mmCIF file of C-alpha atoms and ligand atoms in Angstrom:
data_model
loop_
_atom_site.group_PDB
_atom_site.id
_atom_site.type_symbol
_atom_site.label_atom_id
_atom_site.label_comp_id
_atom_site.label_asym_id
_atom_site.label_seq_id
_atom_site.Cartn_x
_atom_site.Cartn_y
_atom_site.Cartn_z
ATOM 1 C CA UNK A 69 14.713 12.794 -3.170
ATOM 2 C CA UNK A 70 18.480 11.687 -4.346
ATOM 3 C CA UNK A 71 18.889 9.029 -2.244
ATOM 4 C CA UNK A 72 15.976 7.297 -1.005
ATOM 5 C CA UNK A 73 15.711 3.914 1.512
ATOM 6 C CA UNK A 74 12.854 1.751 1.453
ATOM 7 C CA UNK A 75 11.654 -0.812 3.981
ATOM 8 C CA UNK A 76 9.921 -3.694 3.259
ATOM 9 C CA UNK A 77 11.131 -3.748 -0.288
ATOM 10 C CA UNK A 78 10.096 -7.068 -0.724
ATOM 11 C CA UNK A 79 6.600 -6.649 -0.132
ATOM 12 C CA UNK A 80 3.707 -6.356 -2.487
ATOM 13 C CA UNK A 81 3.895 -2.424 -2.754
ATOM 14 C CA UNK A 82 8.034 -2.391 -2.330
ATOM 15 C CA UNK A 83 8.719 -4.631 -5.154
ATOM 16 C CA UNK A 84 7.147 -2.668 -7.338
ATOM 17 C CA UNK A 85 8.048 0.820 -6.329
ATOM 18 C CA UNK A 86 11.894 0.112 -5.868
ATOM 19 C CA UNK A 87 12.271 -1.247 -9.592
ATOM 20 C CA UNK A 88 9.942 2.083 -10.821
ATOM 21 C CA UNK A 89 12.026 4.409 -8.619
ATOM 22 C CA UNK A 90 15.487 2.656 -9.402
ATOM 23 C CA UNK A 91 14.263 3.418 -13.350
ATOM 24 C CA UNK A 92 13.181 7.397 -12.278
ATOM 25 C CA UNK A 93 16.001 8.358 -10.320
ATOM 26 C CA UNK A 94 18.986 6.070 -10.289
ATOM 27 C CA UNK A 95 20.100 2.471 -9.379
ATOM 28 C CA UNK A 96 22.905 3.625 -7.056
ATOM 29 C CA UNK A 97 20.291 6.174 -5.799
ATOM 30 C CA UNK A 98 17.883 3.719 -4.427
ATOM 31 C CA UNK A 99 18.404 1.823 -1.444
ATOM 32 C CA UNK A 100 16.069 -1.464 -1.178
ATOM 33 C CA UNK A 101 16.042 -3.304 2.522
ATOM 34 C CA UNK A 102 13.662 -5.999 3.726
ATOM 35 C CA UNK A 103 13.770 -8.555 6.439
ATOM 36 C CA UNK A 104 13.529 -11.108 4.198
ATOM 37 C CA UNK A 105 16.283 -12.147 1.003
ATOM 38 C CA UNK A 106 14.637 -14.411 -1.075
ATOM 39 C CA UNK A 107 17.020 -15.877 -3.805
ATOM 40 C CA UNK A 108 16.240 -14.800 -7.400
ATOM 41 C CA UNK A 109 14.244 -11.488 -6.440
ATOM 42 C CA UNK A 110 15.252 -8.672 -8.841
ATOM 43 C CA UNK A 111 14.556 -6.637 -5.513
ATOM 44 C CA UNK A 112 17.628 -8.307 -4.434
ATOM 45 C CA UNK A 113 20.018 -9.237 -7.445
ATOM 46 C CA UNK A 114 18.871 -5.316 -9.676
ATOM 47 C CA UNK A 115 20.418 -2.901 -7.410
ATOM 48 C CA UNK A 116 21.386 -1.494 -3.772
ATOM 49 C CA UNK A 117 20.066 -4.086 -1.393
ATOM 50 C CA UNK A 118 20.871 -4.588 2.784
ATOM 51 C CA UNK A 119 18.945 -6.505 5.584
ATOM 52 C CA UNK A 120 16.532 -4.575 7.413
ATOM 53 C CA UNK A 121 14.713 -4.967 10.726
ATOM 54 C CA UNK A 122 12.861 -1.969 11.413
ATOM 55 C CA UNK A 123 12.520 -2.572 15.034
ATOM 56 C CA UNK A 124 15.897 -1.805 15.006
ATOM 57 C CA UNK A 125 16.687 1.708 15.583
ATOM 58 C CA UNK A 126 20.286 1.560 14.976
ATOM 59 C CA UNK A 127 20.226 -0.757 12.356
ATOM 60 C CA UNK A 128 18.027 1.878 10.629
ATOM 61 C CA UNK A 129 20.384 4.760 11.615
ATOM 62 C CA UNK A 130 23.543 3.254 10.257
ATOM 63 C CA UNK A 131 21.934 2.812 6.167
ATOM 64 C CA UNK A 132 20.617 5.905 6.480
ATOM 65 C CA UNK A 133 24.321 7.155 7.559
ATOM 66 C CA UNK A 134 26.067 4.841 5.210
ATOM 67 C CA UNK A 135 24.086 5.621 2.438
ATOM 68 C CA UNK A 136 23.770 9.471 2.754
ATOM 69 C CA UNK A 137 19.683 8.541 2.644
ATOM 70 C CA UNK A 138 17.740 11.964 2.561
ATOM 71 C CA UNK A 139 14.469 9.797 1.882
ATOM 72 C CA UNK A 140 12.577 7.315 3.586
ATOM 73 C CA UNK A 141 9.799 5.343 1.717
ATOM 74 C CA UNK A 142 8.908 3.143 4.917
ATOM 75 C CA UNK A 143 6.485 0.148 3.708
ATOM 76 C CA UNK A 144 7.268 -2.444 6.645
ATOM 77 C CA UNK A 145 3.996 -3.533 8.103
ATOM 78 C CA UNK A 146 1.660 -6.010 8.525
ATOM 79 C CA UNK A 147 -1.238 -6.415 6.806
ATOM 80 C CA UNK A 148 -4.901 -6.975 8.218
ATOM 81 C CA UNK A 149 -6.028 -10.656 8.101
ATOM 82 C CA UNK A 150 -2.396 -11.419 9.349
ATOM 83 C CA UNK A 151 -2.344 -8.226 11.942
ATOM 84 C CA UNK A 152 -5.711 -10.012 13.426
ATOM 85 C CA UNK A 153 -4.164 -13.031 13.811
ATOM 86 C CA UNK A 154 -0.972 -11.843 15.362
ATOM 87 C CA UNK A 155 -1.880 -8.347 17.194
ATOM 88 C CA UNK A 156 0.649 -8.121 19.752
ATOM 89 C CA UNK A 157 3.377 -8.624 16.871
ATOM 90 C CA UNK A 158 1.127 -6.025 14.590
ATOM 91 C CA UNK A 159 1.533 -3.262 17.130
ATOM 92 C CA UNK A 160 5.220 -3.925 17.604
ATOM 93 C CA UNK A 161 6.531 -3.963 14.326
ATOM 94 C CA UNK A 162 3.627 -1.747 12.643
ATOM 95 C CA UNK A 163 4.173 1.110 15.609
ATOM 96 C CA UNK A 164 7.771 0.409 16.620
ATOM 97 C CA UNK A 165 8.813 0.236 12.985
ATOM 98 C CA UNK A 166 7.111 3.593 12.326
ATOM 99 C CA UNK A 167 8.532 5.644 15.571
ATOM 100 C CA UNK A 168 11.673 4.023 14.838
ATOM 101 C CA UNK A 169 12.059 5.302 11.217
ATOM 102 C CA UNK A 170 10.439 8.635 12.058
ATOM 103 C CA UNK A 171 12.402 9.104 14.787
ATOM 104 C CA UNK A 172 15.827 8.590 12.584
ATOM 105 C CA UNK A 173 13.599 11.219 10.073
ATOM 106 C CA UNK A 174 13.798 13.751 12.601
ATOM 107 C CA UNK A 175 17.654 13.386 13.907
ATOM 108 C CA UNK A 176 18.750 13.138 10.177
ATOM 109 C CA UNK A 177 16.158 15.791 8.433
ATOM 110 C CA UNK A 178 14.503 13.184 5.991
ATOM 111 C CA UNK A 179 11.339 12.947 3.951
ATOM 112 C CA UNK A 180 9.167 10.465 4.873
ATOM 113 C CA UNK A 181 6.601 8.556 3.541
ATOM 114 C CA UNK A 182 4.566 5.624 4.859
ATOM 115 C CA UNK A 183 1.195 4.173 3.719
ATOM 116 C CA UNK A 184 -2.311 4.185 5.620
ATOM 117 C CA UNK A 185 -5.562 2.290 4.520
ATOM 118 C CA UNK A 186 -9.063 2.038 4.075
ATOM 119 C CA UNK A 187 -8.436 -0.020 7.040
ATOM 120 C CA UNK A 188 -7.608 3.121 9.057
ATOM 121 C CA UNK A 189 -11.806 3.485 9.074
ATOM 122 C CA UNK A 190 -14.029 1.349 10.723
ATOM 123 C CA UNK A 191 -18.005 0.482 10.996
ATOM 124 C CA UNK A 192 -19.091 4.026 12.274
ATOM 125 C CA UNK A 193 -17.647 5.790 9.507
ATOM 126 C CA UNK A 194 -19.683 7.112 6.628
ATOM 127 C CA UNK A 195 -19.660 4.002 4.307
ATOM 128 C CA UNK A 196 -19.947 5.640 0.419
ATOM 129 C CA UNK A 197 -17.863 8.836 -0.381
ATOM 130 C CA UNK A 198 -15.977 8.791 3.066
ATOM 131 C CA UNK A 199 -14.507 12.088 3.150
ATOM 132 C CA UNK A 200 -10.746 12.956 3.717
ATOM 133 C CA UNK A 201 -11.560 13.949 7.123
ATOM 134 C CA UNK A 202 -14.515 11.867 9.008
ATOM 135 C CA UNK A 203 -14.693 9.886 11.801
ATOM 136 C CA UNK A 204 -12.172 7.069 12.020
ATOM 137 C CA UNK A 205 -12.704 4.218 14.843
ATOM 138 C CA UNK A 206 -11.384 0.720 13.348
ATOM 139 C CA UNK A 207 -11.905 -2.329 15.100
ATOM 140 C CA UNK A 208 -9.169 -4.069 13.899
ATOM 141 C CA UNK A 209 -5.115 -3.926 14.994
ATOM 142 C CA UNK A 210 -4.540 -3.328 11.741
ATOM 143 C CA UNK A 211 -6.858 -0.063 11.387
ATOM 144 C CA UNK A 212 -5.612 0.803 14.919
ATOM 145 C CA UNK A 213 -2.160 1.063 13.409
ATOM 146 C CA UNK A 214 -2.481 2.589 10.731
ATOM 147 C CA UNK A 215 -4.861 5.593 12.485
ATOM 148 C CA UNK A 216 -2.374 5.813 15.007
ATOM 149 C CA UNK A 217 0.580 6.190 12.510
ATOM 150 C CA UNK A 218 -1.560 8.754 10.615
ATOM 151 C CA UNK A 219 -1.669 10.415 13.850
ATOM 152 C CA UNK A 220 1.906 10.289 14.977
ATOM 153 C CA UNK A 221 3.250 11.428 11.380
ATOM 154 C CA UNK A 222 1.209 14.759 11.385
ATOM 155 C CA UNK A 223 2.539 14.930 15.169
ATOM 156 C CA UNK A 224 6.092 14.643 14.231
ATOM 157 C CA UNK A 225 4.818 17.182 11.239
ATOM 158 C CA UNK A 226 3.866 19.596 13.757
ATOM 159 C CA UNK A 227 5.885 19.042 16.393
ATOM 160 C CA UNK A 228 9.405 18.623 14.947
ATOM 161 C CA UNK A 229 8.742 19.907 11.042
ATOM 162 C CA UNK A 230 9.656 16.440 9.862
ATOM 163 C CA UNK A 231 8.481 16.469 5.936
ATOM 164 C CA UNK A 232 6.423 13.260 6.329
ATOM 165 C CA UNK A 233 3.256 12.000 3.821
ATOM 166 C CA UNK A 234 0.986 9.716 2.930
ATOM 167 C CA UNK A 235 -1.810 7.967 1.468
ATOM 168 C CA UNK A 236 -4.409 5.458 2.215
ATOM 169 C CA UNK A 237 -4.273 2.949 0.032
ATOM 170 C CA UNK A 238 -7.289 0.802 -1.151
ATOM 171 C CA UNK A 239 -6.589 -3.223 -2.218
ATOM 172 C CA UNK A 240 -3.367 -2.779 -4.213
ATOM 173 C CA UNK A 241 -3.936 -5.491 -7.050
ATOM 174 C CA UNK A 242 -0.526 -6.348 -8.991
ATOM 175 C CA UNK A 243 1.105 -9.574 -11.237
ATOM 176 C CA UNK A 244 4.419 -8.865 -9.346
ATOM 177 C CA UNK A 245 5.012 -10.249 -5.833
ATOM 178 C CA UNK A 246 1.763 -10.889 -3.694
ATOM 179 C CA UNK A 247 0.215 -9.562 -1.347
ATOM 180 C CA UNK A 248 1.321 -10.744 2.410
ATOM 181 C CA UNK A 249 -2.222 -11.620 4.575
ATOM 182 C CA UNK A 250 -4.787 -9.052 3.444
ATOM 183 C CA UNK A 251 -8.960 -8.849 3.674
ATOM 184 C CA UNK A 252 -8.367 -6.994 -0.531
ATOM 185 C CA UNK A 253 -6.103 -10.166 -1.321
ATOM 186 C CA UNK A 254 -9.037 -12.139 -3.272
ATOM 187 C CA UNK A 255 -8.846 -9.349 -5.705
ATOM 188 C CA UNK A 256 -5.442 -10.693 -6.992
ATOM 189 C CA UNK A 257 -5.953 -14.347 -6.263
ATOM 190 C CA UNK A 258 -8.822 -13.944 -8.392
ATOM 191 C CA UNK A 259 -6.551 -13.197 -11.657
ATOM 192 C CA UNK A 260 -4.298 -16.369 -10.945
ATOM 193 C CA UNK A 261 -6.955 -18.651 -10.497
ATOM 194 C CA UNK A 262 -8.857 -17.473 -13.283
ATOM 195 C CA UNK A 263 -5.697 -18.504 -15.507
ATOM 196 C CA UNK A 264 -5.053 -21.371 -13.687
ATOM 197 C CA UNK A 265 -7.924 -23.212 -13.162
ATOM 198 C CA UNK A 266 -10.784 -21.417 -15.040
ATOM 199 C CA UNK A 267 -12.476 -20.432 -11.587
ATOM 200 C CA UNK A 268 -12.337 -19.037 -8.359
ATOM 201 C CA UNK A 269 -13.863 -19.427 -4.723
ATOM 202 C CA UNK A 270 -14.066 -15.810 -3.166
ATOM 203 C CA UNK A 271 -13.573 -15.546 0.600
ATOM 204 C CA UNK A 272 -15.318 -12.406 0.672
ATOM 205 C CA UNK A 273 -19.139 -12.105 0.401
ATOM 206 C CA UNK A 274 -20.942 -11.485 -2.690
ATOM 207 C CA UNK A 275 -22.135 -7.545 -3.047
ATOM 208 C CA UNK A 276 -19.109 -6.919 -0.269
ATOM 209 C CA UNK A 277 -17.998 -3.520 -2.201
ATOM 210 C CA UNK A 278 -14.390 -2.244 -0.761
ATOM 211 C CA UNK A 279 -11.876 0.613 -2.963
ATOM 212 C CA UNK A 280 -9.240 -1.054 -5.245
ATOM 213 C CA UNK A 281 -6.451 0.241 -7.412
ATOM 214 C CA UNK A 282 -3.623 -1.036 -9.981
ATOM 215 C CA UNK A 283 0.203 -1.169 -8.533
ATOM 216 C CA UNK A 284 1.010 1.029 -11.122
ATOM 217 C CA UNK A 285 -0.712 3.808 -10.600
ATOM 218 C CA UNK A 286 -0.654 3.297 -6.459
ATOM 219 C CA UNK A 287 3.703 3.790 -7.135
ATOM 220 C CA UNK A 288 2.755 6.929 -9.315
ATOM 221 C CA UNK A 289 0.654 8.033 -6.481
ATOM 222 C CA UNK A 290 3.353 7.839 -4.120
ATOM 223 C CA UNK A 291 6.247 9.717 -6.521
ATOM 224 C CA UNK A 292 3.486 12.414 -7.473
ATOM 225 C CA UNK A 293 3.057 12.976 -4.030
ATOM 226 C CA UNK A 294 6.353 12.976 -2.596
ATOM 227 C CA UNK A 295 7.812 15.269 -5.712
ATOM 228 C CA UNK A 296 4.540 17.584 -4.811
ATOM 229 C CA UNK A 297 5.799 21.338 -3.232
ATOM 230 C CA UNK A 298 5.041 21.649 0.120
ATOM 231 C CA UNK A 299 2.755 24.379 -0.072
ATOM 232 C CA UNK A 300 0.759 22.696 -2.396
ATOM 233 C CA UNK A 301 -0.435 20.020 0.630
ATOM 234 C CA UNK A 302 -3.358 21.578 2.715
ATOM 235 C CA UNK A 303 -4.221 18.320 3.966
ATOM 236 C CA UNK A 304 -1.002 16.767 4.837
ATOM 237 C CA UNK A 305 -1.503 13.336 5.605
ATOM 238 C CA UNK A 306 -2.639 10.115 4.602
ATOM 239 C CA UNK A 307 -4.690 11.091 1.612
ATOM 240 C CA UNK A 308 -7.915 8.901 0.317
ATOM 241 C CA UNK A 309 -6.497 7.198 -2.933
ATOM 242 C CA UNK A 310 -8.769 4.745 -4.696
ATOM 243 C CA UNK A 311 -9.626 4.015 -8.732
ATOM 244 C CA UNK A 312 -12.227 1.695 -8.470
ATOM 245 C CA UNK A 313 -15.072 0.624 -5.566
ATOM 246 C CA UNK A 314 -15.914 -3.069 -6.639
ATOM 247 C CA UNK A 315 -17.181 -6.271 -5.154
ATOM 248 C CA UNK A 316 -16.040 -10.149 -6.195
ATOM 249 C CA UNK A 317 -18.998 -10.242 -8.912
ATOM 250 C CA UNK A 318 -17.388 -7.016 -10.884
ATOM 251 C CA UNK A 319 -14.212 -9.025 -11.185
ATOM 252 C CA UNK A 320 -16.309 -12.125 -12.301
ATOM 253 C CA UNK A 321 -17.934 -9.875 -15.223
ATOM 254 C CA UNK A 322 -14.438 -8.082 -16.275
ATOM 255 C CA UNK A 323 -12.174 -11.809 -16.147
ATOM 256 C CA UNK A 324 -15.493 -13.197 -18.384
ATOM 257 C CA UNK A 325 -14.777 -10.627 -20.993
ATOM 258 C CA UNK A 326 -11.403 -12.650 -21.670
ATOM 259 C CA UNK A 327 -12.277 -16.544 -20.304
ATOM 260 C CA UNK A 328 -15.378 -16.471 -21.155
ATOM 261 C CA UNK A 329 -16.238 -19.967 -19.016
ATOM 262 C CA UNK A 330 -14.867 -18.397 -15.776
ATOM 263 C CA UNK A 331 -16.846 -19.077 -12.773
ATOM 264 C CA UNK A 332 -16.729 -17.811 -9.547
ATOM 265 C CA UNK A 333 -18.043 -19.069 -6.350
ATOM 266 C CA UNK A 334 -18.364 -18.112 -2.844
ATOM 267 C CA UNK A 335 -16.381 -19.716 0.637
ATOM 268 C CA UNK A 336 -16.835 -16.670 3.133
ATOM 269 C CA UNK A 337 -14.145 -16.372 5.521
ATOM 270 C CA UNK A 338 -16.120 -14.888 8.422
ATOM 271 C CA UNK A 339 -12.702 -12.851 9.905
ATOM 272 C CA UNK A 340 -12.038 -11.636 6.770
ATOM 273 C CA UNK A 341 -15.574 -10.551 5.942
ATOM 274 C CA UNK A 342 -15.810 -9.221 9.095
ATOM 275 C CA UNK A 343 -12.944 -6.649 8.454
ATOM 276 C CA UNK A 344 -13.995 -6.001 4.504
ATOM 277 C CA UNK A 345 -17.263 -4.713 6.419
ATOM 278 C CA UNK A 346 -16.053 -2.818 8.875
ATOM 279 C CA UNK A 347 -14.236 -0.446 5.704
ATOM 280 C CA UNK A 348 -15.717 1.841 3.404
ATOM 281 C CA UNK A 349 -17.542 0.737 0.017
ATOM 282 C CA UNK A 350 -16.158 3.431 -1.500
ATOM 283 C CA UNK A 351 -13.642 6.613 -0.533
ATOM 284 C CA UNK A 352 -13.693 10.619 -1.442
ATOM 285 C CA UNK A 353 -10.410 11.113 -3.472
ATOM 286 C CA UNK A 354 -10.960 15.176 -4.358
ATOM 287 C CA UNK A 355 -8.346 16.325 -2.069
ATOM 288 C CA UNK A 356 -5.631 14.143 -3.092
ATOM 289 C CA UNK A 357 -7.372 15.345 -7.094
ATOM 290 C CA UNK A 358 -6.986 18.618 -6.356
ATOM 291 C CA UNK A 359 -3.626 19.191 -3.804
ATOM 292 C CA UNK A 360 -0.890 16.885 -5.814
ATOM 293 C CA UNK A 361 -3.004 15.832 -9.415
ATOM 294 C CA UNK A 362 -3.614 12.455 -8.125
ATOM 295 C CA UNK A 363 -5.060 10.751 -11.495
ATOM 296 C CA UNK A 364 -5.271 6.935 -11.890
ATOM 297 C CA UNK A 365 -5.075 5.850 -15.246
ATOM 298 C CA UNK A 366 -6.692 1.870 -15.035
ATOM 299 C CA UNK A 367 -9.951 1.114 -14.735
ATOM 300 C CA UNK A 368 -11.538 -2.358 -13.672
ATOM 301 C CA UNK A 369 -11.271 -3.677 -17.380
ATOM 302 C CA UNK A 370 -8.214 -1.999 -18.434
ATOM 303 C CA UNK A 371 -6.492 -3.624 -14.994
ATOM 304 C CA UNK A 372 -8.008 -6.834 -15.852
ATOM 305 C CA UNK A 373 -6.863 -7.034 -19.540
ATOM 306 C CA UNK A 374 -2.811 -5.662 -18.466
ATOM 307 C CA UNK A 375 -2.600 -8.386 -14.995
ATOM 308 C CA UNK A 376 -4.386 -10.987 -17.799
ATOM 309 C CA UNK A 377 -1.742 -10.434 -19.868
ATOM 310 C CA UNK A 378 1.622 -10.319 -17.541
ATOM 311 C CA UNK A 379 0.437 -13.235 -15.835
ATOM 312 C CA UNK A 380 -0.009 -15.477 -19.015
ATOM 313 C CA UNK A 381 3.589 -13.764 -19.675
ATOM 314 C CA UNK A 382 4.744 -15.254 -16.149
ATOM 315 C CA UNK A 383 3.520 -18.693 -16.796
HETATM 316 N N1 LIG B 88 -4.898 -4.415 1.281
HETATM 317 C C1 LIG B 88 -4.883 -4.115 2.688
HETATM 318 C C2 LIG B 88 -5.405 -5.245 3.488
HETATM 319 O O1 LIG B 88 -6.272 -5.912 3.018
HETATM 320 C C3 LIG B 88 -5.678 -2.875 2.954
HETATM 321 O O2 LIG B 88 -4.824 -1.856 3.282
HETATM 322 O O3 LIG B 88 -4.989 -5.450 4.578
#
């Protein structure tokens, strides 16, 4: 990885990983794009930056030819509660953004990365301990994208050698930019809230149990397993990831241990309950353990005490 592109840079996940991998290997080395160019991101204003639409094949090609890129980190996607709303758009920029960048993976020889989700399971999958490999039949666009990109990046593994990976990420919880339209999103409302107003209503159920993990160690994931030797990867793609299974009342208990008066109450959203019970309550990370040392370092209260503490610094 010397010089590495990355779609969607503005997102929750992007944000995050370009300023870590800007830090680890290089400003000039890292290559942020996004559809978006919001004044004052650091995204933007800290480094390499160039507008991005994935569906765009050749747009892709030419950054990857002006840049020398022998990386791509691609992150452009919807997310789930917005994918439901808008599936026809979901399937065109989730799948068309995906063959497109894999596609310029295979002309130019890259290494690819993209993430799946808990969302790539669905209601007949074994709900506690879901194994690496198990059943997968989601019922959402969003799960349907992201199985079928699991899918076509082990095809374009074994078809044309292309060096692609990934993960499936639980609810990614983080203080820098938020998440875009997703059933794990009360899990970072929940922080903001608690310092804004003291309390929080939950959109998702009481006892609704889903996998959850810190942005810091989800970008470790991903540099841990893209610096991983090939021969080390048995399992190839889209790897169970998780640190934490949890429902809204675990959050309630941890954000008490610091605002003591915080109280949390319940508005269910039925679409986005809907999805959070369609995924696991809790995913089998051994193989990504074992093949790349996959090792989250925050638990539910150390999370809670670090995003407690950026956000009051953000205020
Ligand atoms: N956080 C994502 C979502 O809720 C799950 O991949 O859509």
């Amino acid at each position: 990885m010397k010089k590495i592109l990355i779609t969607g840079a503005l997102g929750q996940i992007g944000t995050a990983l370009t300023a870590r991998m800007r830090e680890k290997y290089g400003t000039e080395n890292v290559l942020a794009t996004d559809i978006h160019k919001p004044e004052g991101s650091t995204v933007v204003e800290n480094g390499l930056f160039e507008y991005l639409d994935v569906t765009n094949y050749t747009a892709i090609e030419e950054l990857v030819e002006k840049y020398k890129i022998d990386t791509i980190i691609h992150l452009a996607a919807l997310l789930s509660a917005v994918a439901e709303a808008k599936p026809q758009l979901a399937w065109e920029l989730n799948m068309g953004g995906l063959m497109n960048a894999l596609e310029v993976a295979r002309i130019h020889n890259l290494k690819f990365f993209t993430p799946s989700s808990i969302g790539a399971f669905g209601p007949q999958t074994p709900k506690d301990q879901t194994p690496q490999v198990t059943l997968q039949r989601p019922t959402t666009m969003y799960g349907v994208t992201k199985v079928s990109g699991e899918l076509l990046c082990d095809y374009y593994y074994h078809k044309f050698n292309v060096d692609t990976r990934s993960v499936r990420f639980p609810g990614l919880i983080s203080y820098e930019a938020l998440p875009g339209g997703g059933t794990t999103d009360y899990a970072v409302d929940i922080y903001y809230k608690a310092l804004e107003q003291n309390a929080y209503t939950s959109f998702i159920d009481r006892g609704t149990y889903m996998d959850m993990m810190y942005m810091p160690d989800a970008v470790e994931a991903i540099i841990r397993l893209m610096e991983a030797p090939v021969n080390q990867l048995i399992n190839r793609n889209a790897f169970n990831v998780s640190a934490m299974s949890v429902c809204p009342e675990d959050f309630e208990k941890a954000i008490q241990k610091h605002i003591p008066d915080f109280k949390l109450s319940f508005e269910v959203d039925p679409v986005r309950q809907s999805i959070a019970e369609s995924w696991p309550n809790s995913i089998d990370t051994t193989c990504a353990r074992k093949e790349w040392n996959f090792s989250p370092k925050y638990t539910l209260e150390r999370m809670t005490a670090d995003m407690l503490e950026k956000l009051n610094k953000k205020k």
